[in-house]
Short mmCIF file of C-alpha atoms in Angstrom, two decimals:
data_model
loop_
_atom_site.label_atom_id
_atom_site.label_comp_id
_atom_site.label_asym_id
_atom_site.label_seq_id
_atom_site.Cartn_x
_atom_site.Cartn_y
_atom_site.Cartn_z
CA MET A 1316 31.91 3.84 10.14
CA ILE A 1317 31.18 3.15 6.58
CA GLU A 1318 32.22 -1.35 6.50
CA LYS A 1319 29.89 -1.20 10.19
CA ALA A 1320 27.11 0.68 8.34
CA ASP A 1321 27.08 -2.44 6.23
CA GLY A 1322 24.86 -0.22 3.13
CA GLN A 1323 23.10 1.91 5.52
CA SER A 1324 23.33 5.69 5.65
CA CYS A 1325 26.37 7.44 7.23
CA GLN A 1326 26.45 10.70 8.13
CA ALA A 1327 29.93 12.62 8.75
CA THR A 1328 28.33 14.51 11.69
CA ASN A 1329 31.61 15.09 12.95
CA PHE A 1330 33.59 15.66 9.95
CA LEU A 1331 30.45 18.80 9.25
CA LYS A 1332 31.46 20.08 12.76
CA ALA A 1333 34.67 20.81 12.54
CA PHE A 1334 34.94 21.88 9.24
CA GLY A 1335 31.90 24.49 9.52
CA SER A 1336 33.71 25.82 12.45
CA ILE A 1337 36.98 27.12 10.99
CA PRO A 1338 36.67 30.34 9.65
CA GLU A 1339 37.90 30.34 6.22
CA ALA A 1340 35.61 27.64 5.45
CA ARG A 1341 32.70 29.18 6.76
CA ARG A 1342 33.53 32.24 4.13
CA LEU A 1343 33.95 29.70 1.10
CA ALA A 1344 29.98 28.72 1.81
CA ILE A 1345 31.87 25.09 1.66
CA ALA A 1346 29.24 23.34 3.25
CA GLU A 1347 26.19 24.81 3.32
CA ASP A 1348 23.36 25.93 1.22
CA ALA A 1349 24.42 29.35 -0.78
CA SER A 1350 21.80 28.89 -3.38
CA ASN A 1351 21.14 32.24 -3.48
CA GLN A 1352 24.48 32.42 -4.42
CA PRO A 1353 23.99 31.99 -8.86
CA GLN A 1354 28.16 31.63 -8.71
CA ASN A 1355 28.14 29.36 -5.76
CA THR A 1356 27.13 26.47 -7.96
CA LEU A 1357 27.62 22.60 -6.45
CA GLU A 1358 30.25 22.11 -8.91
CA ALA A 1359 32.43 25.45 -7.97
CA ARG A 1360 32.10 24.12 -4.28
CA ILE A 1361 33.50 21.07 -4.10
CA GLN A 1362 36.67 22.93 -6.36
CA SER A 1363 37.09 25.15 -3.25
CA ALA A 1364 36.81 22.08 -0.63
CA SER A 1365 39.06 20.69 -2.45
CA ARG A 1366 41.67 22.86 -2.63
CA PHE A 1367 40.56 24.36 1.08
CA LEU A 1368 41.45 20.85 1.87
CA LEU A 1369 44.72 20.58 0.57
CA GLU A 1370 45.85 23.49 1.74
CA GLN A 1371 44.67 23.09 5.43
CA ILE A 1372 46.33 19.41 4.77
CA ALA A 1373 49.80 22.30 3.82
CA LEU A 1374 50.09 24.30 6.78
CA ASP A 1375 49.87 20.93 9.47
CA ALA A 1376 52.90 19.72 7.40
CA ARG A 1377 54.58 23.35 7.36
CA ARG A 1378 53.93 23.01 10.93
CA ILE A 1379 55.51 20.14 12.52
CA SER A 1380 58.71 19.60 9.55
CA ASP A 1381 59.76 21.04 6.93
CA VAL A 1382 60.27 17.26 5.57
CA GLU A 1383 56.75 16.18 6.02
CA PHE A 1384 55.81 19.87 4.19
CA GLY A 1385 59.08 18.42 1.50
CA ARG A 1386 57.06 15.01 1.49
CA LEU A 1387 53.43 17.53 1.04
CA VAL A 1388 54.99 18.70 -2.19
CA GLN A 1389 55.87 15.74 -4.05
CA TYR A 1390 52.77 13.23 -3.09
CA PHE A 1391 50.43 16.61 -4.64
CA CYS A 1392 52.09 19.16 -6.18
CA THR A 1393 53.27 19.83 -9.41
CA GLU A 1394 56.09 22.64 -9.50
CA SER A 1395 56.91 25.32 -12.38
CA THR A 1396 58.37 28.01 -13.26
CA VAL A 1397 56.42 30.48 -14.64
CA GLY A 1398 57.29 33.43 -17.01
CA MET A 1399 55.78 36.83 -16.92
CA HIS A 1400 56.62 38.43 -20.03
CA CYS A 1401 55.40 41.57 -20.65
CA MET A 1402 53.19 42.69 -23.75
CA ASN A 1403 54.68 46.40 -23.69
CA CYS A 1404 57.77 46.48 -23.05
CA ARG A 1405 59.33 42.98 -23.59
CA HIS A 1406 60.37 42.08 -20.03
CA GLU A 1407 60.28 39.28 -18.61
CA THR A 1408 60.45 38.19 -15.39
CA PHE A 1409 59.92 34.82 -13.49
CA ARG A 1410 58.55 32.98 -10.23
CA THR A 1411 58.39 29.45 -8.71
CA GLU A 1412 54.34 28.04 -8.32
CA ALA A 1413 53.46 24.95 -7.24
CA SER A 1414 50.03 23.85 -7.46
CA ARG A 1415 48.12 21.42 -5.80
CA SER A 1416 45.87 20.93 -8.73
CA ILE A 1417 44.84 21.53 -12.45
CA ASP A 1418 42.26 23.03 -13.95
CA LEU A 1419 41.80 21.13 -17.08
CA PHE A 1420 41.82 23.32 -20.54
CA TYR A 1421 40.13 23.06 -23.51
CA LYS A 1422 42.06 24.67 -25.93
CA ARG A 1423 41.76 22.31 -28.45
CA TRP A 1424 38.31 21.58 -29.06
CA ASN A 1425 34.91 23.16 -29.16
CA ILE A 1426 30.68 22.55 -30.50
CA PHE A 1427 32.02 23.14 -34.08
CA SER A 1428 36.33 21.16 -33.79
CA GLN A 1429 36.44 18.39 -36.94
CA SER A 1430 38.18 16.30 -33.95
CA THR A 1431 37.75 15.16 -30.55
CA PRO A 1432 40.87 15.82 -28.00
CA THR A 1433 41.26 12.79 -26.06
CA PHE A 1434 41.73 12.97 -22.57
CA ALA A 1435 45.77 13.18 -22.70
CA GLU A 1436 45.98 15.52 -25.21
CA VAL A 1437 42.93 18.11 -22.31
CA LEU A 1438 45.37 17.44 -19.72
CA ILE A 1439 48.47 18.34 -21.71
CA ASP A 1440 47.25 21.61 -22.95
CA SER A 1441 46.48 21.78 -19.25
CA PHE A 1442 50.58 21.51 -17.46
CA ASN A 1443 50.73 24.32 -20.51
CA ARG A 1444 48.23 26.90 -20.45
CA GLU A 1445 49.32 30.87 -21.36
CA THR A 1446 47.41 33.10 -19.52
CA GLU A 1447 47.09 36.56 -20.53
CA ARG A 1448 45.96 39.11 -18.30
CA ARG A 1449 46.39 43.12 -17.47
CA GLY A 1450 49.20 43.43 -14.48
CA PHE A 1451 51.52 45.85 -13.38
CA CYS A 1452 55.01 46.12 -15.28
CA ASN A 1453 57.85 46.90 -12.71
CA ARG A 1454 60.04 48.17 -15.98
CA CYS A 1455 57.68 49.81 -17.70
CA LYS A 1456 55.74 51.13 -14.48
CA LYS A 1457 52.54 50.71 -15.65
CA TYR A 1458 49.25 48.49 -16.57
CA ALA A 1459 49.99 46.35 -19.15
CA PRO A 1460 48.89 42.67 -20.87
CA ILE A 1461 50.73 40.10 -19.51
CA VAL A 1462 51.15 37.07 -21.02
CA SER A 1463 52.40 34.17 -18.75
CA ARG A 1464 53.41 30.89 -19.58
CA PRO A 1465 54.50 27.84 -17.25
CA GLN A 1466 57.92 25.48 -17.21
CA ILE A 1467 57.21 22.10 -15.80
CA ARG A 1468 60.23 21.28 -13.02
CA SER A 1469 58.30 18.07 -11.55
CA ILE A 1470 54.83 16.28 -11.70
CA PRO A 1471 53.30 14.73 -7.79
CA SER A 1472 52.74 11.45 -6.89
CA VAL A 1473 49.08 12.13 -6.95
CA LEU A 1474 47.43 13.51 -9.68
CA ILE A 1475 43.66 16.04 -8.49
CA LEU A 1476 42.45 17.67 -11.02
CA ASN A 1477 39.87 19.79 -11.76
CA THR A 1478 37.02 19.78 -14.46
CA GLY A 1479 36.71 23.08 -14.78
CA LEU A 1480 33.12 23.15 -16.36
CA GLU A 1481 31.63 25.01 -14.53
CA ASN A 1482 32.67 27.96 -17.12
CA ASN A 1483 32.74 25.97 -19.96
CA ALA A 1484 29.31 24.09 -19.85
CA ASP A 1485 29.93 22.96 -23.83
CA LYS A 1486 32.79 20.90 -22.89
CA ARG A 1487 30.66 18.35 -21.05
CA GLU A 1488 29.96 16.97 -24.49
CA LEU A 1489 33.44 15.50 -24.50
CA TRP A 1490 32.31 13.85 -20.53
CA ALA A 1491 29.88 11.93 -22.11
CA THR A 1492 31.69 9.87 -25.13
CA PRO A 1493 31.67 6.64 -23.74
CA GLY A 1494 35.55 5.83 -22.34
CA TRP A 1495 36.69 9.49 -22.94
CA LEU A 1496 38.12 9.03 -19.69
CA PRO A 1497 40.53 6.51 -19.02
CA VAL A 1498 41.07 4.36 -16.19
CA GLU A 1499 44.98 4.76 -16.59
CA ILE A 1500 47.85 7.15 -18.03
CA GLY A 1501 50.90 7.92 -18.03
CA LEU A 1502 53.30 11.03 -17.54
CA VAL A 1503 57.03 11.29 -19.07
CA TYR A 1504 57.98 14.59 -17.67
CA HIS A 1505 61.77 15.38 -20.34
CA GLY A 1506 63.38 18.33 -20.33
CA GLN A 1507 61.12 21.21 -18.69
CA SER A 1508 57.54 19.02 -20.63
CA VAL A 1509 55.63 16.70 -20.07
CA MET A 1510 54.09 14.02 -22.05
CA CYS A 1511 50.55 11.98 -21.35
CA PHE A 1512 49.94 8.41 -23.60
CA GLU A 1513 47.17 6.66 -23.02
CA GLY A 1514 44.95 3.80 -24.33
CA GLU A 1515 47.14 1.90 -26.60
CA GLY A 1516 50.04 4.87 -26.76
CA LEU A 1517 50.83 3.33 -23.26
CA ARG A 1518 50.46 -0.04 -24.13
CA ASN A 1519 52.57 0.48 -26.40
CA LEU A 1520 55.02 2.89 -23.81
CA ARG A 1521 55.64 -0.43 -21.32
CA ARG A 1522 56.50 -2.74 -23.74
CA THR A 1523 59.63 -0.63 -24.92
CA ARG A 1524 61.94 1.36 -22.65
CA HIS A 1525 61.78 4.46 -22.33
CA ASN A 1526 63.97 6.68 -20.15
CA PRO A 1527 63.00 8.33 -18.18
CA GLU A 1528 60.65 5.71 -17.12
CA PRO A 1529 57.01 6.41 -17.49
CA THR A 1530 55.01 7.51 -13.80
CA ILE A 1531 51.59 5.39 -14.05
CA TYR A 1532 48.18 7.19 -13.09
CA GLU A 1533 45.80 5.29 -11.83
CA LEU A 1534 41.75 6.73 -11.76
CA VAL A 1535 40.84 5.65 -8.12
CA GLY A 1536 37.69 8.33 -7.53
CA PHE A 1537 35.88 11.32 -9.35
CA VAL A 1538 32.97 13.39 -8.20
CA ALA A 1539 30.61 14.44 -10.17
CA ASP A 1540 27.14 16.96 -10.42
CA ILE A 1541 23.91 14.81 -11.11
CA ASN A 1542 21.43 17.40 -12.33
CA SER A 1543 18.82 15.17 -13.28
CA GLY A 1544 16.11 18.09 -14.46
CA GLU A 1545 13.18 18.99 -13.46
CA ARG A 1546 12.33 20.05 -10.35
CA GLN A 1547 14.66 18.54 -8.38
CA LYS A 1548 18.45 20.18 -6.86
CA SER A 1549 21.92 18.35 -7.89
CA HIS A 1550 23.14 16.39 -5.35
CA LEU A 1551 26.65 15.53 -5.85
CA VAL A 1552 28.40 12.35 -6.11
CA SER A 1553 31.07 10.55 -6.22
CA LEU A 1554 32.78 7.03 -6.56
CA VAL A 1555 35.40 5.87 -5.06
CA ASN A 1556 38.23 2.99 -5.18
CA VAL A 1557 38.53 2.21 -1.50
CA ALA A 1558 40.70 -0.56 -1.71
CA MET A 1559 43.43 2.35 -2.06
CA SER A 1560 43.41 3.21 1.69
CA ASP A 1561 43.44 -1.37 2.71
CA GLN A 1562 46.59 -1.36 4.65
CA GLU A 1563 47.63 -4.43 2.47
CA PRO A 1564 47.26 -4.21 -1.24
CA ALA A 1565 44.15 -5.45 -2.21
CA ASP A 1566 43.70 -7.90 -4.84
CA GLN A 1567 41.06 -6.49 -6.66
CA ASP A 1568 39.17 -3.01 -6.52
CA ARG A 1569 36.41 -1.99 -4.29
CA TRP A 1570 34.51 0.79 -5.71
CA HIS A 1571 32.01 2.55 -3.21
CA LEU A 1572 29.23 4.90 -4.54
CA PHE A 1573 28.81 7.56 -2.42
CA ASN A 1574 25.34 9.50 -3.24
CA ASP A 1575 24.93 12.26 -0.49
CA PHE A 1576 24.14 9.87 2.75
CA LEU A 1577 23.64 6.94 0.96
CA VAL A 1578 26.93 4.45 0.82
CA ARG A 1579 26.98 2.13 -1.80
CA GLN A 1580 29.27 -0.91 -3.51
CA VAL A 1581 28.47 -0.53 -7.17
CA PRO A 1582 30.24 -3.17 -9.54
CA GLN A 1583 34.19 -2.78 -10.66
CA GLU A 1584 32.86 -1.91 -14.48
CA ASP A 1585 29.99 0.64 -13.20
CA HIS A 1586 32.84 3.13 -12.22
CA THR A 1587 33.29 4.65 -15.68
CA ASP A 1588 32.09 4.48 -19.02
CA ASP A 1589 33.18 1.51 -20.92
CA SER A 1590 33.37 1.85 -25.23
CA ARG A 1591 31.86 -1.40 -24.92
CA ASN A 1592 29.00 -0.58 -22.42
CA GLY A 1593 28.57 3.45 -22.64
CA TRP A 1594 25.21 4.80 -23.17
CA VAL A 1595 25.72 6.78 -25.60
CA LEU A 1596 25.65 6.25 -29.70
CA ASN A 1597 28.87 7.31 -32.36
CA PRO A 1598 26.93 9.61 -34.48
CA GLU A 1599 29.72 8.50 -36.76
CA HIS A 1600 28.37 5.17 -38.04
CA GLU A 1601 25.42 5.04 -35.29
CA ALA A 1602 23.20 7.77 -35.78
CA PRO A 1603 19.45 6.08 -35.89
CA GLN A 1604 17.84 6.52 -38.83
CA ALA A 1605 14.88 5.09 -40.96
CA GLY A 1606 15.10 1.41 -40.57
CA THR A 1607 17.87 1.11 -38.13
CA HIS A 1608 16.59 -1.97 -35.36
CA VAL A 1609 16.83 -1.00 -31.70
CA ALA A 1610 15.32 -3.48 -28.70
CA ILE A 1611 13.46 -2.11 -26.02
CA ASP A 1612 12.22 -3.32 -22.77
CA SER A 1613 10.38 -1.19 -20.17
CA GLU A 1614 9.52 -1.82 -16.27
CA PHE A 1615 6.72 -0.47 -14.27
CA VAL A 1616 5.48 0.21 -10.93
CA ALA A 1617 1.81 0.40 -9.55
CA LEU A 1618 0.67 4.25 -8.76
CA GLN A 1619 -2.69 3.31 -7.82
CA GLN A 1620 -3.96 -0.29 -7.27
CA ALA A 1621 -7.06 -1.50 -9.14
CA GLU A 1622 -11.09 -1.34 -7.60
CA ILE A 1623 -12.52 -4.54 -7.96
CA GLU A 1624 -15.93 -5.25 -7.07
CA ILE A 1625 -16.99 -9.37 -6.23
CA ARG A 1626 -20.84 -9.73 -6.96
CA ALA A 1627 -23.16 -12.24 -5.02
CA ASP A 1628 -22.29 -14.77 -6.81
CA GLY A 1629 -19.39 -14.51 -6.87
CA ASP A 1630 -17.82 -12.54 -10.15
CA ARG A 1631 -15.46 -10.27 -9.78
CA GLU A 1632 -15.75 -6.83 -11.67
CA VAL A 1633 -12.99 -4.75 -12.10
CA ILE A 1634 -14.44 -1.07 -11.35
CA ARG A 1635 -10.55 0.83 -12.19
CA PRO A 1636 -8.15 -0.87 -13.65
CA THR A 1637 -4.34 -1.01 -11.60
CA ARG A 1638 -2.74 2.27 -12.95
CA LEU A 1639 0.67 2.03 -13.61
CA GLY A 1640 3.60 4.19 -13.91
CA LEU A 1641 7.15 4.12 -16.59
CA ALA A 1642 9.88 3.25 -14.15
CA ARG A 1643 12.78 2.20 -16.26
CA VAL A 1644 13.19 1.49 -20.30
CA SER A 1645 15.80 0.35 -21.56
CA VAL A 1646 17.17 0.39 -25.64
CA LEU A 1647 20.25 -1.64 -26.87
CA ARG A 1648 21.90 -1.14 -30.32
CA GLY A 1649 20.16 -4.08 -32.37
CA SER A 1650 22.51 -4.34 -35.17
CA GLY A 1651 26.48 -3.62 -35.84
CA MET A 1652 29.98 -4.68 -34.00
CA ASP A 1653 27.49 -3.76 -31.24
CA GLU A 1654 24.19 -5.42 -31.20
CA GLY A 1655 22.70 -5.90 -28.13
CA ILE A 1656 25.10 -3.54 -25.93
CA PRO A 1657 22.52 -0.59 -24.47
CA PHE A 1658 22.03 3.00 -25.11
CA ILE A 1659 19.86 3.97 -23.44
CA ASN A 1660 19.85 2.31 -19.64
CA ASP A 1661 17.10 5.17 -17.60
CA TYR A 1662 15.64 4.96 -13.80
CA ILE A 1663 12.47 7.04 -14.10
CA THR A 1664 11.87 9.81 -11.39
CA VAL A 1665 8.49 9.16 -10.08
CA ASN A 1666 6.96 12.27 -8.98
CA GLU A 1667 4.21 9.87 -7.11
CA PRO A 1668 3.70 7.24 -3.92
CA VAL A 1669 4.39 4.03 -5.67
CA VAL A 1670 1.50 1.80 -3.87
CA ASP A 1671 3.78 -1.71 -4.93
CA TYR A 1672 6.94 -2.21 -6.51
CA LEU A 1673 6.09 -5.28 -8.30
CA THR A 1674 9.95 -6.57 -7.99
CA GLN A 1675 9.54 -10.18 -9.22
CA TYR A 1676 8.56 -8.35 -12.55
CA SER A 1677 9.78 -5.06 -13.00
CA GLY A 1678 12.95 -5.86 -10.98
CA LEU A 1679 13.20 -2.95 -9.13
CA SER A 1680 12.49 -1.92 -5.09
CA GLU A 1681 11.64 0.25 -2.48
CA GLY A 1682 14.26 2.95 -3.09
CA ASP A 1683 15.69 2.40 -6.66
CA LEU A 1684 13.38 5.52 -7.51
CA ASP A 1685 13.94 8.21 -4.67
CA ALA A 1686 16.92 10.50 -5.56
CA ARG A 1687 18.03 10.03 -2.17
CA THR A 1688 18.78 6.71 -1.46
CA SER A 1689 18.92 4.95 -5.81
CA SER A 1690 22.57 4.30 -6.83
CA HIS A 1691 20.72 4.77 -9.95
CA VAL A 1692 20.95 8.41 -12.12
CA LEU A 1693 17.52 8.83 -12.33
CA VAL A 1694 16.34 11.41 -15.25
CA PRO A 1695 12.39 12.56 -15.62
CA LEU A 1696 9.70 11.02 -17.34
CA LYS A 1697 10.01 13.85 -19.96
CA HIS A 1698 13.15 12.81 -20.80
CA ALA A 1699 12.80 9.32 -21.24
CA TYR A 1700 9.85 9.87 -23.48
CA LYS A 1701 11.51 12.80 -25.60
CA LYS A 1702 14.06 10.19 -26.22
CA LEU A 1703 11.39 7.95 -27.84
CA TRP A 1704 10.15 9.84 -29.49
CA LEU A 1705 13.73 10.63 -31.43
CA LEU A 1706 13.91 7.29 -32.42
CA LEU A 1707 10.18 7.00 -33.36
CA ASN A 1708 9.82 9.62 -35.58
CA LEU A 1709 13.59 8.54 -37.18
CA GLY A 1710 12.34 5.68 -38.16
CA CYS A 1711 13.89 2.76 -36.16
CA ILE A 1712 11.78 0.05 -36.15
CA PHE A 1713 11.49 -0.91 -32.31
CA VAL A 1714 11.85 -5.19 -31.72
CA GLY A 1715 10.60 -6.30 -28.12
CA HIS A 1716 7.59 -8.54 -26.22
CA GLY A 1717 5.05 -7.78 -25.60
CA LEU A 1718 5.69 -3.64 -26.77
CA PRO A 1719 1.95 -2.58 -27.80
CA SER A 1720 1.09 -3.16 -24.43
CA ASP A 1721 4.29 -0.84 -22.97
CA PHE A 1722 4.14 1.42 -25.88
CA ARG A 1723 0.30 1.95 -24.43
CA THR A 1724 1.30 2.05 -21.28
CA ILE A 1725 3.93 4.46 -21.92
CA ASN A 1726 2.10 6.33 -23.53
CA ILE A 1727 2.88 6.84 -27.38
CA HIS A 1728 2.07 5.92 -30.69
CA VAL A 1729 3.99 4.00 -32.71
CA PRO A 1730 2.53 2.51 -36.14
CA LYS A 1731 2.78 -1.21 -36.91
CA SER A 1732 5.53 -0.99 -39.38
CA GLN A 1733 7.49 0.01 -36.63
CA VAL A 1734 7.60 -2.60 -34.45
CA LEU A 1735 8.74 -5.97 -34.24
CA ASP A 1736 7.14 -8.01 -31.58
CA THR A 1737 8.23 -11.38 -30.84
CA VAL A 1738 4.83 -12.33 -29.37
CA THR A 1739 3.36 -12.00 -32.13
CA LEU A 1740 6.12 -13.10 -34.45
CA PHE A 1741 6.10 -16.88 -32.69
CA HIS A 1742 2.12 -17.12 -32.20
CA LEU A 1743 0.57 -19.85 -34.07
CA GLN A 1744 -2.64 -18.43 -35.67
CA THR A 1745 -4.53 -21.37 -35.27
CA GLN A 1746 -4.23 -21.74 -31.15
CA LYS A 1747 -5.41 -18.64 -28.93
CA ARG A 1748 -1.92 -18.81 -26.06
CA LYS A 1749 0.58 -16.15 -26.72
CA LEU A 1750 3.75 -17.64 -25.32
CA SER A 1751 5.83 -15.88 -22.74
CA LEU A 1752 9.48 -14.51 -23.23
CA ARG A 1753 11.10 -17.36 -20.39
CA PHE A 1754 9.23 -20.22 -22.78
CA LEU A 1755 10.38 -18.84 -26.12
CA SER A 1756 13.71 -18.31 -25.09
CA TRP A 1757 13.98 -22.00 -23.19
CA TYR A 1758 12.97 -23.58 -26.32
CA PHE A 1759 14.85 -21.83 -29.34
CA LEU A 1760 18.32 -20.71 -27.60
CA LYS A 1761 18.56 -22.51 -24.94
CA GLU A 1762 18.88 -19.88 -21.78
CA ASP A 1763 16.97 -19.85 -18.63
CA ILE A 1764 15.84 -16.48 -18.13
CA GLN A 1765 13.78 -14.16 -15.63
CA GLY A 1766 15.26 -16.09 -12.42
CA GLU A 1767 13.92 -13.62 -9.42
CA THR A 1768 13.36 -10.86 -11.30
CA HIS A 1769 13.17 -9.06 -14.27
CA ASP A 1770 15.68 -7.23 -15.91
CA SER A 1771 14.75 -4.48 -18.96
CA ILE A 1772 18.22 -5.41 -20.54
CA GLU A 1773 18.50 -8.87 -20.41
CA ASP A 1774 14.47 -8.85 -21.68
CA ALA A 1775 16.19 -6.84 -24.70
CA ILE A 1776 18.58 -8.70 -25.60
CA THR A 1777 16.64 -12.18 -25.90
CA ALA A 1778 13.79 -10.61 -27.58
CA LEU A 1779 16.74 -9.58 -29.83
CA LYS A 1780 18.09 -13.27 -30.41
CA LEU A 1781 14.73 -14.04 -30.73
CA TRP A 1782 14.12 -11.77 -33.59
CA ARG A 1783 17.71 -13.86 -35.51
CA LYS A 1784 16.09 -16.43 -34.94
CA TYR A 1785 12.99 -16.04 -36.56
CA GLU A 1786 14.05 -14.51 -39.46
CA GLU A 1787 17.01 -18.00 -39.86
CA PHE A 1788 13.80 -20.12 -39.35
CA LYS A 1789 11.96 -17.59 -42.19
CA ASP A 1790 15.20 -17.58 -44.87
CA ALA A 1791 15.19 -21.48 -44.66
CA GLY A 1792 11.59 -21.85 -44.89
CA ILE A 1793 10.76 -23.34 -41.43
CA VAL A 1794 8.45 -20.53 -39.46
CA SER A 1795 5.56 -22.91 -39.26
CA GLN A 1796 6.99 -26.32 -39.22
CA MET A 1797 9.18 -24.82 -35.89
CA LEU A 1798 5.68 -22.72 -35.01
CA GLU A 1799 3.97 -26.38 -34.39
CA GLU A 1800 6.83 -28.08 -32.44
CA VAL A 1801 6.90 -24.97 -30.16
CA TYR A 1802 3.45 -24.69 -28.87
CA HIS A 1803 3.66 -29.27 -29.10
CA LYS A 1804 6.11 -28.36 -26.47
CA GLY A 1805 4.35 -26.37 -24.67
CA ARG A 1806 1.81 -28.73 -24.66
CA LYS A 1807 3.43 -30.92 -23.29
CA TYR A 1808 4.83 -28.94 -20.41
CA GLY A 1809 2.24 -26.27 -18.95
CA TYR A 1810 4.00 -23.99 -21.16
CA LYS A 1811 7.39 -23.80 -18.83
CA PRO A 1812 10.52 -24.05 -19.07
CA PRO A 1813 10.55 -27.09 -17.02
CA SER A 1814 12.61 -28.28 -14.24
CA GLU A 1815 14.60 -31.27 -13.86
CA GLY A 1816 12.15 -34.13 -13.13
CA GLN A 1817 9.29 -31.90 -12.43
CA SER A 1818 7.61 -31.09 -15.90
CA GLY A 1819 5.15 -28.04 -16.21
CA ARG A 1820 7.02 -26.28 -13.54
CA LEU A 1821 9.31 -23.05 -13.46
CA THR A 1822 12.76 -23.74 -12.52
CA ASP A 1823 12.27 -21.61 -8.98
CA GLY A 1824 8.87 -23.15 -8.36
CA ARG A 1825 6.59 -20.21 -9.12
CA SER A 1826 3.48 -21.23 -11.27
CA THR A 1827 2.61 -17.11 -12.73
CA ASP A 1828 0.59 -17.26 -15.29
CA ILE A 1829 1.15 -16.39 -18.94
CA SER A 1830 -1.61 -13.56 -20.28
CA SER A 1831 -3.44 -13.41 -23.48
CA SER A 1832 -0.11 -10.89 -24.52
CA GLY A 1833 2.15 -13.64 -23.83
CA ARG A 1834 3.88 -12.25 -20.68
CA ALA A 1835 3.79 -13.25 -16.78
CA THR A 1836 0.97 -11.85 -15.43
CA PRO A 1837 0.90 -10.89 -10.82
CA THR A 1838 -1.84 -12.82 -9.55
CA MET A 1839 -3.34 -9.76 -9.16
CA PHE A 1840 -4.44 -8.47 -11.73
CA ARG A 1841 -6.30 -11.46 -13.16
CA GLU A 1842 -9.39 -13.12 -12.86
CA ALA A 1843 -8.70 -16.67 -11.14
CA ALA A 1844 -7.06 -19.56 -12.82
CA SER A 1845 -8.62 -23.13 -12.72
CA GLY A 1846 -7.57 -26.56 -13.18
CA PRO A 1847 -3.26 -26.78 -13.89
CA GLN A 1848 -2.66 -26.33 -17.56
CA THR A 1849 -3.23 -21.79 -16.99
CA PRO A 1850 -5.92 -20.21 -19.26
CA VAL A 1851 -6.18 -17.71 -21.64
CA SER A 1852 -7.26 -14.44 -18.85
CA LYS A 1853 -10.38 -13.87 -19.65
CA LYS A 1854 -10.32 -9.80 -20.26
CA VAL A 1855 -12.52 -7.91 -17.70
CA GLY A 1856 -13.87 -4.61 -18.21
CA ARG A 1857 -12.86 -2.29 -20.93
CA ASP A 1858 -9.77 -1.02 -20.02
CA SER A 1859 -8.24 -4.98 -18.73
CA GLU A 1860 -5.42 -5.02 -21.36
CA TYR A 1861 -4.34 -2.13 -20.77
CA PHE A 1862 -3.25 -3.32 -16.88
CA GLU A 1863 -2.31 -6.90 -17.27
CA SER A 1864 -0.33 -6.91 -20.68
CA PRO A 1865 2.69 -4.86 -19.34
CA LEU A 1866 3.97 -6.98 -16.37
CA ARG A 1867 5.99 -10.17 -17.45
#
């Protein structure tokens, strides 16, 4: 069904009907919205659904034969002998248990801990978790504290883990750490104890011959409860490597995003946080402070079209400018080993109707800002604003292209001392024209950007590279010379990167004009231009710069 849908919405109607017809499922309220029951959260319901499905599979397997049930135990069950120790009379009894899923136990960490445990350490603590409860002791014939200690007897072929975050909200910090969840782990079962390896430890284990051989587990999917914040209900999102279900071994992974009824394939690197692509700064050596350079770029959508009055003589006057709304903001590290790696890449929830996504200039299309269909994690404008406000008040220096207009549209005041704008850096004071990011990238970096659409991460990286190039020119004392040369080249090619055999045109043949801010401006936001050289846009009305410049 998913393959035939080709990315369109898929609804598992038959499954939901069958699911709702089972009395046990109805009792657990797994497939129903039980928002009137605070304890029945989405986190609790998805874990209940997992346990319920495994229980139903086990019942079906037992009905078929003991052999099938034995296979199920081998595939999914962690078998253990649990010793129950009475703290009153010291009597100990034993029972055998088979757990089809493991609830993670965060024994070694809290918000005040000096060090962060690895995923492997948390998993081992979960296997060996001791619990204490009051129970009836058959020996001393009364209720007493009973301590249970498991001894692992076998580990399954498939590990199903419950994060256990519904009662441990402070543990979310661990999962927010880039790279904390490994894509691969190795378990070694030896003498009723389990050892877990990940990362470099697992690679070392593979290079040596270990007896017994480790059991390797690969991450094939997970379910997350997405809470976008104000005025939005949380919802579940799944990421699954569907290549695991192929009848023939697949050459490469195929990760799919299941966002409500929308199913979409996603790039392999997006399925988990990686330390090189993580969105979180390391507080030990990346904490922002005064003077920290960060690269920034924003994308906007039109929430209200401009009102333009055409006079009898043909002149146009803007009665009301286009009202833009922040749709995406990306902030990148400006120095260090991870220079150019994003730590903020927020897509903004838009609570008003979008009249134009300005796809050519924003890279956004219909559905990207809708929580029901978007493949991106959306955040409220307030949350994105707070992040920028925090960086501002910490004294960070923002590097970008056309930043004053962006900040004006975002509605945040940034002092000039905290702005490094490549529009200004590469502006020759004797010239009115300001150069576009694409032209500067073509001339100084030999890179062709903004082909079909714009991408805020690409633009921020380009601005960061241009600032570094400017610093090189400054150190060599050749800034004026380089500016003269780039403007000379700009006049030759119409201030646009030339394509092969056709000077003065963009590579894709478009003829986007460059406004006085140095950023490409959509035709609907500017005066009609005359002549092939794209003259500087004439300001019309008091607020014309406001609505022209944010668009590249």
